[in-house]
Short mmCIF file of C-alpha atoms and ligand atoms in Angstrom, two decimals:
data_model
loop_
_atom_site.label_atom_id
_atom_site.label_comp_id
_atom_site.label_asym_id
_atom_site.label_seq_id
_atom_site.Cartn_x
_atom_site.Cartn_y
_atom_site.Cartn_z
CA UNK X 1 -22.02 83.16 -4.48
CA UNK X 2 -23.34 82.25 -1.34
CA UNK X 3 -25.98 82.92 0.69
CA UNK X 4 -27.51 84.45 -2.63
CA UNK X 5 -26.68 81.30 -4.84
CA UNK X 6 -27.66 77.78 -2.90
CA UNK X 7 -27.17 74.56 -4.66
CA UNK X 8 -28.99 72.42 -2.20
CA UNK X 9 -32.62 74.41 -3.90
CA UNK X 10 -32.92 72.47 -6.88
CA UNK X 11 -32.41 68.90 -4.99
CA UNK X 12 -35.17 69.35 -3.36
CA UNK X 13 -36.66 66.12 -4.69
CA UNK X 14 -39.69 67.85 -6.88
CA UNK X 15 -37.03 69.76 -8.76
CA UNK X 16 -34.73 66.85 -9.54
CA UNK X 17 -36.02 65.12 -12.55
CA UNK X 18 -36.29 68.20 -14.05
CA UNK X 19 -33.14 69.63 -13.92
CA UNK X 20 -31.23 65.99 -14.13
CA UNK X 21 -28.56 66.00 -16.98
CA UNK X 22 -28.11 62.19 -18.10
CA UNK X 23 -31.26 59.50 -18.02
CA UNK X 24 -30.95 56.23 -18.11
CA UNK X 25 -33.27 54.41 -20.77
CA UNK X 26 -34.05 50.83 -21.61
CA UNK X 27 -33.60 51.81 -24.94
CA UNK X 28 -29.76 52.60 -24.55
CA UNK X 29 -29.29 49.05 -23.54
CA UNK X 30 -28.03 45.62 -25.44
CA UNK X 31 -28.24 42.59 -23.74
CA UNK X 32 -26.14 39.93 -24.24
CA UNK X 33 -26.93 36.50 -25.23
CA UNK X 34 -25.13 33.16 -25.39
CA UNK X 35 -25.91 30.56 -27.12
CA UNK X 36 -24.28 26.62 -26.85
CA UNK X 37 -24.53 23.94 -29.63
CA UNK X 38 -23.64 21.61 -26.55
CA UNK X 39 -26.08 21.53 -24.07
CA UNK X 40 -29.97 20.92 -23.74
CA UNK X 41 -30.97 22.83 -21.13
CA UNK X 42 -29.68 26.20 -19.91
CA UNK X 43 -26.72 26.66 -18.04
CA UNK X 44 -25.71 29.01 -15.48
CA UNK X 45 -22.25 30.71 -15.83
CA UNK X 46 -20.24 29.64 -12.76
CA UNK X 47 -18.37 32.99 -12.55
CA UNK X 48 -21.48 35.31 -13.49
CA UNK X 49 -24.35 34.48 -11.11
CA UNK X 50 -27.75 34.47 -12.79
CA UNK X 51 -26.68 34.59 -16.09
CA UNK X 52 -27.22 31.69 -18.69
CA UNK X 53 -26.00 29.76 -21.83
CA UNK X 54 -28.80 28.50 -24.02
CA UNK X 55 -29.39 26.00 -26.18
CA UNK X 56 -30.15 26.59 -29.45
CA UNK X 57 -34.35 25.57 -29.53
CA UNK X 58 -34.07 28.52 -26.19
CA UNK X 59 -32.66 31.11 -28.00
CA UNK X 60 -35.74 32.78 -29.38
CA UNK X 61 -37.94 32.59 -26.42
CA UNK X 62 -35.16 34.48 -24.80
CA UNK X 63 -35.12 36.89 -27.78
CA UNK X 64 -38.78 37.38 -27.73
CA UNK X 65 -38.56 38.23 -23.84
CA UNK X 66 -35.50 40.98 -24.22
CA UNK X 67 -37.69 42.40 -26.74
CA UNK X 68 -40.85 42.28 -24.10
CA UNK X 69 -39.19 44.17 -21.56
CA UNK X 70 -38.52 46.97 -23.66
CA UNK X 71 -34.21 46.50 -24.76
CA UNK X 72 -34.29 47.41 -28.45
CA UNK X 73 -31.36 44.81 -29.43
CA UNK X 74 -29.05 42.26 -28.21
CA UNK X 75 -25.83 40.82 -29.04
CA UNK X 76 -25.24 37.15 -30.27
CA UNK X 77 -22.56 34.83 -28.99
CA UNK X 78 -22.13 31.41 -30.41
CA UNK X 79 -20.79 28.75 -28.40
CA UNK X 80 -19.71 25.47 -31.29
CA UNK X 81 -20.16 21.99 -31.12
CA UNK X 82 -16.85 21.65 -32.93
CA UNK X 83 -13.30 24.46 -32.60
CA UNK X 84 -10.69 23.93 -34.97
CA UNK X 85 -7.65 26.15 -36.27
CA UNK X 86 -9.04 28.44 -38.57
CA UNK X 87 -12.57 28.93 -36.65
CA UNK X 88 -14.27 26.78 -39.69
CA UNK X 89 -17.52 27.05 -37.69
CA UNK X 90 -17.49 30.50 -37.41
CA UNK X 91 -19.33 31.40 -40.72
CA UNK X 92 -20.94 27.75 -42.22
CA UNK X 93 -24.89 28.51 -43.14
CA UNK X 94 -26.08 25.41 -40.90
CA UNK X 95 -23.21 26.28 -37.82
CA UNK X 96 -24.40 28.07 -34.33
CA UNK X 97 -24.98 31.27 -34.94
CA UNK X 98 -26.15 31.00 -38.35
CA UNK X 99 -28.43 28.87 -36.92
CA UNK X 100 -29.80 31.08 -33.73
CA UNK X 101 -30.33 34.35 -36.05
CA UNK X 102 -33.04 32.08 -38.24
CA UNK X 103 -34.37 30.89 -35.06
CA UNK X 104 -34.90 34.51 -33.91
CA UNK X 105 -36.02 36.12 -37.06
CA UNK X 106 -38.70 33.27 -37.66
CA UNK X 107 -40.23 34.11 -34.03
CA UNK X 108 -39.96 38.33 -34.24
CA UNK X 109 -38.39 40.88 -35.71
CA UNK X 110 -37.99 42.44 -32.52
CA UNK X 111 -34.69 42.35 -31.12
CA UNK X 112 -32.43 44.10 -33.63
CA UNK X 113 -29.89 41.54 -33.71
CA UNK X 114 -26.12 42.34 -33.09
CA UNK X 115 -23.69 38.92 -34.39
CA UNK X 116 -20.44 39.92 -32.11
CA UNK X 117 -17.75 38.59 -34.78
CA UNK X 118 -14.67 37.05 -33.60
CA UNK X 119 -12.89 33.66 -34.22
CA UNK X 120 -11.64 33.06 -30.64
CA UNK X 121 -15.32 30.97 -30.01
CA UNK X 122 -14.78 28.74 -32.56
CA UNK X 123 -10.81 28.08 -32.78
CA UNK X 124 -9.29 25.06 -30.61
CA UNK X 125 -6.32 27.66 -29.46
CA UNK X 126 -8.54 30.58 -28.44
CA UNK X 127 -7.36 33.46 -30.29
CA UNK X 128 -9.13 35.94 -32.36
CA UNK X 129 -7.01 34.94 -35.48
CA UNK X 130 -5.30 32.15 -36.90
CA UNK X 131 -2.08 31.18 -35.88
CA UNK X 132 1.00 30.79 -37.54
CA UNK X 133 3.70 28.58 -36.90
CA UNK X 134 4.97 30.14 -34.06
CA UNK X 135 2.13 30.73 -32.05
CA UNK X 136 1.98 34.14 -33.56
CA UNK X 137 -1.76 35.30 -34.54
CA UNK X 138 -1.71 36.04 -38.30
CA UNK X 139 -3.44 39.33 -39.47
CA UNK X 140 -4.33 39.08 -43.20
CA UNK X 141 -5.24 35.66 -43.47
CA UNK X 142 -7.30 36.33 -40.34
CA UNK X 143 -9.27 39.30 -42.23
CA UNK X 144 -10.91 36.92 -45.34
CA UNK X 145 -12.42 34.81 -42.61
CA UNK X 146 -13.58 37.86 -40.70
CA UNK X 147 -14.93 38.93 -44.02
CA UNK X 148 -16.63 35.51 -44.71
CA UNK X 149 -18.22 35.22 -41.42
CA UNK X 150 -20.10 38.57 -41.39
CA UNK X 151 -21.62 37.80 -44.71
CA UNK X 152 -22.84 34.52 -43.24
CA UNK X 153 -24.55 36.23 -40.57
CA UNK X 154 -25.84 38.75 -43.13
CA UNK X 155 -27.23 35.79 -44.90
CA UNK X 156 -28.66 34.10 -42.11
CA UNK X 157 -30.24 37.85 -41.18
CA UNK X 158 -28.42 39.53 -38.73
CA UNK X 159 -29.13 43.24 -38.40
CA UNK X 160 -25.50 44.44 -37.02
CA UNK X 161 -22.11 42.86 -37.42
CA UNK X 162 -19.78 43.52 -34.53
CA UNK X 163 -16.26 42.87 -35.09
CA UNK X 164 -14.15 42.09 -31.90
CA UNK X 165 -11.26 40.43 -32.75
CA UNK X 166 -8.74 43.71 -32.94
CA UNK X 167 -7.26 42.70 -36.24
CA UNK X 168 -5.74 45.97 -38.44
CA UNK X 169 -7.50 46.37 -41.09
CA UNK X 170 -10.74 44.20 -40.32
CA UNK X 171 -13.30 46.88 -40.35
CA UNK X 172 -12.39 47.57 -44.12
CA UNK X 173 -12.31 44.03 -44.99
CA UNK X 174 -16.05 43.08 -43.78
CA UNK X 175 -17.75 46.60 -45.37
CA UNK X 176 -16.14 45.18 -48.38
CA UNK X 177 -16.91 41.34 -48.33
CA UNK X 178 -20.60 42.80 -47.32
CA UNK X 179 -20.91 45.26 -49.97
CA UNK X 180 -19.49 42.77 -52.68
CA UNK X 181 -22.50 40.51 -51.58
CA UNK X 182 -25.09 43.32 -51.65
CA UNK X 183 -25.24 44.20 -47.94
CA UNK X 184 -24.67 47.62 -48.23
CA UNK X 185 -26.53 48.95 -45.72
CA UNK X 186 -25.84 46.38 -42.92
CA UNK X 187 -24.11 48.50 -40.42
CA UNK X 188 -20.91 47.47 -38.28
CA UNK X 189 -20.44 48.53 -34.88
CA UNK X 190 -16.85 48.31 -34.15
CA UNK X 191 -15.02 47.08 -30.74
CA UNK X 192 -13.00 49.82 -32.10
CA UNK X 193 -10.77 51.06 -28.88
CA UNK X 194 -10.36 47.17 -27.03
CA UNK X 195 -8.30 46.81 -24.24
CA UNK X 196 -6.41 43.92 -22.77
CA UNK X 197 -8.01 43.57 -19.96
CA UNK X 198 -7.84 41.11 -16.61
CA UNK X 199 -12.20 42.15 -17.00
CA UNK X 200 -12.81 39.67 -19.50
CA UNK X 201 -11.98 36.64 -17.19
CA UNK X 202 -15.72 35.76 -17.02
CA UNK X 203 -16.45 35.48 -20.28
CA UNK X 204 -13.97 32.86 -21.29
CA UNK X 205 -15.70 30.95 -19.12
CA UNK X 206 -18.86 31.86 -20.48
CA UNK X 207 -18.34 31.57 -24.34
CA UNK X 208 -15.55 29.00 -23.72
CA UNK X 209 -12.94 31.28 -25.50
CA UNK X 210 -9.86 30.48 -23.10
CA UNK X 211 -6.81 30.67 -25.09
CA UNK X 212 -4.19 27.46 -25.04
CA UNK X 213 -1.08 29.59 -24.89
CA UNK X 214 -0.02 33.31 -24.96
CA UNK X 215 -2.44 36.29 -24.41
CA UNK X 216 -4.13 38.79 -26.07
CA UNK X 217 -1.93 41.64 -25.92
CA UNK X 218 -0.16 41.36 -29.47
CA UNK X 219 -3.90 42.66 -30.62
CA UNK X 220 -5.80 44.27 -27.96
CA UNK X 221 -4.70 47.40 -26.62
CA UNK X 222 -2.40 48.07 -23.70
CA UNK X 223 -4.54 49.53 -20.72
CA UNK X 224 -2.11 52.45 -20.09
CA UNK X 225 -2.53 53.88 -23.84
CA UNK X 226 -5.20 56.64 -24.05
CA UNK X 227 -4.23 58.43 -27.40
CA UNK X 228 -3.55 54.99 -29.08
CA UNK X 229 -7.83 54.34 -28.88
CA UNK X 230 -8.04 57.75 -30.79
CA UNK X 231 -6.05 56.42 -33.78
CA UNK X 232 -7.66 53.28 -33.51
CA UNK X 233 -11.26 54.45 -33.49
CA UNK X 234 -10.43 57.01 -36.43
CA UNK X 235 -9.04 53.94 -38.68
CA UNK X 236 -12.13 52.28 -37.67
CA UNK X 237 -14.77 55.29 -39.13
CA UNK X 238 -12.52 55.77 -42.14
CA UNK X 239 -12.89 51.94 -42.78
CA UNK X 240 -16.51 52.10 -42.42
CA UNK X 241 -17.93 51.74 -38.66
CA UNK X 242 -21.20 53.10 -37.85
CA UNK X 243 -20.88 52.48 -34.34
CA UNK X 244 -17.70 52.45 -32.50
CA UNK X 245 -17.50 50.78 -29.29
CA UNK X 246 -14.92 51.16 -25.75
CA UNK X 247 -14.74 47.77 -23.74
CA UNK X 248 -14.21 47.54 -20.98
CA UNK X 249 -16.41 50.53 -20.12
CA UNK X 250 -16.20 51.49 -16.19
CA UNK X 251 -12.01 51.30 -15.95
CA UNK X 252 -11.93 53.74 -19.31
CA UNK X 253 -14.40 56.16 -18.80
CA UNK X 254 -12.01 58.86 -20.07
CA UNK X 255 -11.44 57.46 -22.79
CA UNK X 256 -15.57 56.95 -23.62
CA UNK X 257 -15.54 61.20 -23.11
CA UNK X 258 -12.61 61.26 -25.34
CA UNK X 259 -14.06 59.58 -28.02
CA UNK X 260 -17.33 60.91 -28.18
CA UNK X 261 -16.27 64.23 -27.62
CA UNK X 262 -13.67 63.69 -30.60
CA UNK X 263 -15.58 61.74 -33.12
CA UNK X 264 -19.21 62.49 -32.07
CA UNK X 265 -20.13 59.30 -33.47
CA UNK X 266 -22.99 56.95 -32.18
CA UNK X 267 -20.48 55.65 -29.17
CA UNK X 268 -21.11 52.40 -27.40
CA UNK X 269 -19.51 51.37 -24.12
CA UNK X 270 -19.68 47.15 -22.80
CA UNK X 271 -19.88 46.36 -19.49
CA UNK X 272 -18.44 43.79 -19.63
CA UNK X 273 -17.89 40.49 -17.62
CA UNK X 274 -15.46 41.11 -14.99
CA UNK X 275 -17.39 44.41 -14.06
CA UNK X 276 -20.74 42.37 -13.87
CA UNK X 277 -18.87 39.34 -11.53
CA UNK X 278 -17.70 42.05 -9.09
CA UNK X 279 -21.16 43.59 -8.71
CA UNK X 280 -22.63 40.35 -8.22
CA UNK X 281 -20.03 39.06 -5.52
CA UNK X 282 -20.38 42.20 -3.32
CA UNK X 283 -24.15 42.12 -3.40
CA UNK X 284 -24.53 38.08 -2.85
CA UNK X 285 -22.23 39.61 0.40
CA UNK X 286 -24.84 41.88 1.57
CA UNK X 287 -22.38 44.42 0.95
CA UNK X 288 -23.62 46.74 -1.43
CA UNK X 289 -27.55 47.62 -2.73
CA UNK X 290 -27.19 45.51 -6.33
CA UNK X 291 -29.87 47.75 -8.35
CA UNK X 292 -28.70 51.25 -6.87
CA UNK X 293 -25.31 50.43 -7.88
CA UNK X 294 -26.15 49.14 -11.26
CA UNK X 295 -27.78 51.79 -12.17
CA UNK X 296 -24.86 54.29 -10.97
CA UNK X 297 -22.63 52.22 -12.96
CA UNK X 298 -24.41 52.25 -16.06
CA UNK X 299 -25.58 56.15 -15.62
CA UNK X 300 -21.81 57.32 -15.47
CA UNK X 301 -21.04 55.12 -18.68
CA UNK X 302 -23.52 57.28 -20.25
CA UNK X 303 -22.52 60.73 -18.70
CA UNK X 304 -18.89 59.88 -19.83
CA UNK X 305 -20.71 59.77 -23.43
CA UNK X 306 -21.92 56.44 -24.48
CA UNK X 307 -25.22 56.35 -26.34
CA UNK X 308 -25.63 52.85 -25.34
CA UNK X 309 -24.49 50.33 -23.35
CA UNK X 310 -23.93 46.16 -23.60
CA UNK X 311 -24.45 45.17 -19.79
CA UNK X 312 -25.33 41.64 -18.31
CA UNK X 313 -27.83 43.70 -16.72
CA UNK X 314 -29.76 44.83 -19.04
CA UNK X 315 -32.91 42.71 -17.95
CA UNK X 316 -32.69 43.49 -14.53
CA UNK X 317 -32.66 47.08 -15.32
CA UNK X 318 -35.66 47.23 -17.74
CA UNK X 319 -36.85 45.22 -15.18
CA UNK X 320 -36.90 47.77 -12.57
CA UNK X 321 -38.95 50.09 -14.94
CA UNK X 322 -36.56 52.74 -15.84
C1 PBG O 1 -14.46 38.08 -28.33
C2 PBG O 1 -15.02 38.86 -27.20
C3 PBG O 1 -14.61 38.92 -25.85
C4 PBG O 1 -15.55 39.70 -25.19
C5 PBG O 1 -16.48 40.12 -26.14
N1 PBG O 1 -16.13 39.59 -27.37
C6 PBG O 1 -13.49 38.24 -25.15
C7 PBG O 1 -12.09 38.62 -25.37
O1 PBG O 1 -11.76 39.46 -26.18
O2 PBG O 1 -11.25 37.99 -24.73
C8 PBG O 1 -15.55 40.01 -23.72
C9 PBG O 1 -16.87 40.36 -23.14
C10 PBG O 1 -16.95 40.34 -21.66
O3 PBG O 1 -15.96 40.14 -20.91
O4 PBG O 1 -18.06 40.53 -21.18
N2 PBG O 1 -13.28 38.53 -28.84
#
C-alpha cells in the first residue's frame, strides 16, 4: 500500500522492457496477400489505402519480400478469371491459386504459405457454399468441394489450409479428403469462431466476394453470441484443427481470452479489413499517430491471447523493426 508500494518505480523507462508482459514480434504476424487472374499490373484496393491486388507473374516477388522483412507466413487469396455456381475454379490444378503457390514455392521456401479456403471468391453469387434452389446455401454438398479444394492446394504445395467458409462439419471433411490423399501432416488452421460482421466490407471489395442476394448470417455467427464460439471452436479441434482462429479480432477480444484460456490451443486472431480501413481513414485525417496505434491494436490482440495475428499491417510493422 502506499507510500511503501509505488507503481510509477518500475515505468521509469530503464525498467520497462524488462518487466513488460506481452511483446509484439514479427514472427506472430501473417500477412495477407491477394492475388487477381484479371489484371496486369497491381491494383490498389479503393477502400484499403496502400494495399494491393497482384497479378499472378507479382505474386512471388511479393512473397520473397514478406519473407525479407522477417513475417514467417502469409495467407493466399485468389481472385478468378472466371465465378460460376459451384466455385469450379476454386480447386482446378492450372486455376489461380493453384497457380500462385507454384509460383511461390519455385522462388523460396520462405513464406510458409497459408491457402485461406472458401468458395465465395470463385462463385458468381458470392456465398461460401453452393446454393440451392431457394437461395439457401447448401451444407453437405458444399463440404466435398471444400474437401477437393484443399487437396488441390496441397498438391500445388501449400503449407496450411485455412477453411473460412463456416460450413458444419467442414473441418472433418478436409482432414479426411487430405489424409485419403496422403497429406497427413498438412495442418488446418480453422476460422473456427467467425462472426457476421459489418468489418468485412473491405474485403469484398478486395477479393471481389460481394454476394448477389442475402447475407452471411445463415453461416457465420451472430455478433452477440459468446458461448456459441466455444462450441464451435471445440467441434473444430475434435474435427482436426491445429490452429483455431477469431475474426474479426479487435470487436471480440473476449472472446480471443475465452478461447485461449479454454482450449489453450495455438489461437490466431485476423485483423481484418474493416479494422484496417478505419485506421487508415483517421490517420490520412491527421487524426491519430498510424504506427502507435497499430501497434496498440495488434499488442492487445495478443494480450487477449492470440499467438498470432493476420493484419494488413503486417509489413508496415516489421517494417518499423519490432
Ligand atoms: C472468405 C473470407 C472473408 C474474409 C476472409 N476470408 C470474407 C467473408 O467472410 O465475407 C474477410 C477478411 C477481411 O475482412 O479482412 N470467406
Amino acid at each position: 500500500m502506499f507510500p511503501i508500494t509505488r507503481m510509477r518505480r518500475l515505468r521509469a523507462s530503464r525498467f520497462q522492457p524488462l518487466v513488460r508482459e506481452t511483446e509484439l514480434d514479427v514472427k506472430d504476424l501473417i500477412c495477407p496477400v491477394f492475388v487477381d487472374e484479371t489484371i496486369r499490373e497491381p491494383v490498389e484496393i479503393n477502400s484499403m489505402p496502400g494495399y494491393f491486388r497482384f497479378p499472378l507473374d507479382m505474386v512471388a516477388d511479393e512473397a520473397v519480400c514478406i519473407s525479407e522483412l522477417g513475417i514467417p507466413a502469409l495467407i493466399l487469396f485468389g481472385i478468378p478469371q472466371e465465378k460460376d455456381e459451384a466455385g469450379t475454379h476454386a480447386h482446378g490444378d492450372d486455376d489461380i491459386i493453384q497457380k500462385a503457390i507454384r509460383a511461390i514455392k519455385s522462388e523460396a521456401d520462405e513464406p510458409i504459405i497459408i491457402t485461406d479456403l472458401c468458395l465465395c471468391e470463385y462463385t458468381s453469387h458470392g456465398h461460401c457454399g453452393v446454393v440451392g434452389s431457394t437461395h439457401e446455401v447448401l451444407n453437405d454438398p458444399t463440404l466435398e468441394i471444400l474437401g477437393k479444394t484443399a487437396v488441390s492446394h496441397a498438391k500445388a504445395g501449400a503449407d496450411i489450409v485455412a477453411p473460412s467458409g463456416m460450413m458444419d462439419g467442414m473441418v472433418g471433411a478436409i482432414r479426411r479428403a487430405l489424409d485419403d490423399n496422403d497429406f497427413r501432416d498438412l495442418p488446418i488452421m480453422s476460422y473456427a469462431a467467425k462472426y457476421c460482421s459489418a468489418f468485412y466490407g473491405p474485403f469484398r471489395e478486395a477479393a471481389g466476394s460481394g454476394y448477389s442476394f442475402g447475407d452471411r448470417s445463415s453461416y457465420q455467427m451472430d455478433p452477440g453470441n459468446s458461448d456459441e464460439a466455444i462450441r464451435e471452436v471445440a467441434l473444430d479441434i475434435e474435427e482436426g484443427a491445429d490452429i483455431i482462429m477469431i475474426k474479426p479480432a479487435l470487436p471480440y477480444l473476449d472472446i480471443i481470452y475465452r478461447v485461449k484460456k479454454k482450449f489453450g490451443m495455438p489461437t490466431a486472431a485476423y485483423h481484418v479489413s474493416g479494422e484496417y480501413a478505419m485506421i487508415k481513414a483517421a490517420a490520412r485525417n491527421g487524426w491519430i499517430d498510424e504506427p502507435r496505434v497499430v501497434y496498440e491494436s495488434l499488442l492487445s490482440i495478443k494480450r487477449a491471447g492470440a499467438d498470432m495475428v493476420l493484419t494488413y499491417f503486417a509489413k508496415d510493422m516489421a517494417k518499423t523493426n519490432l
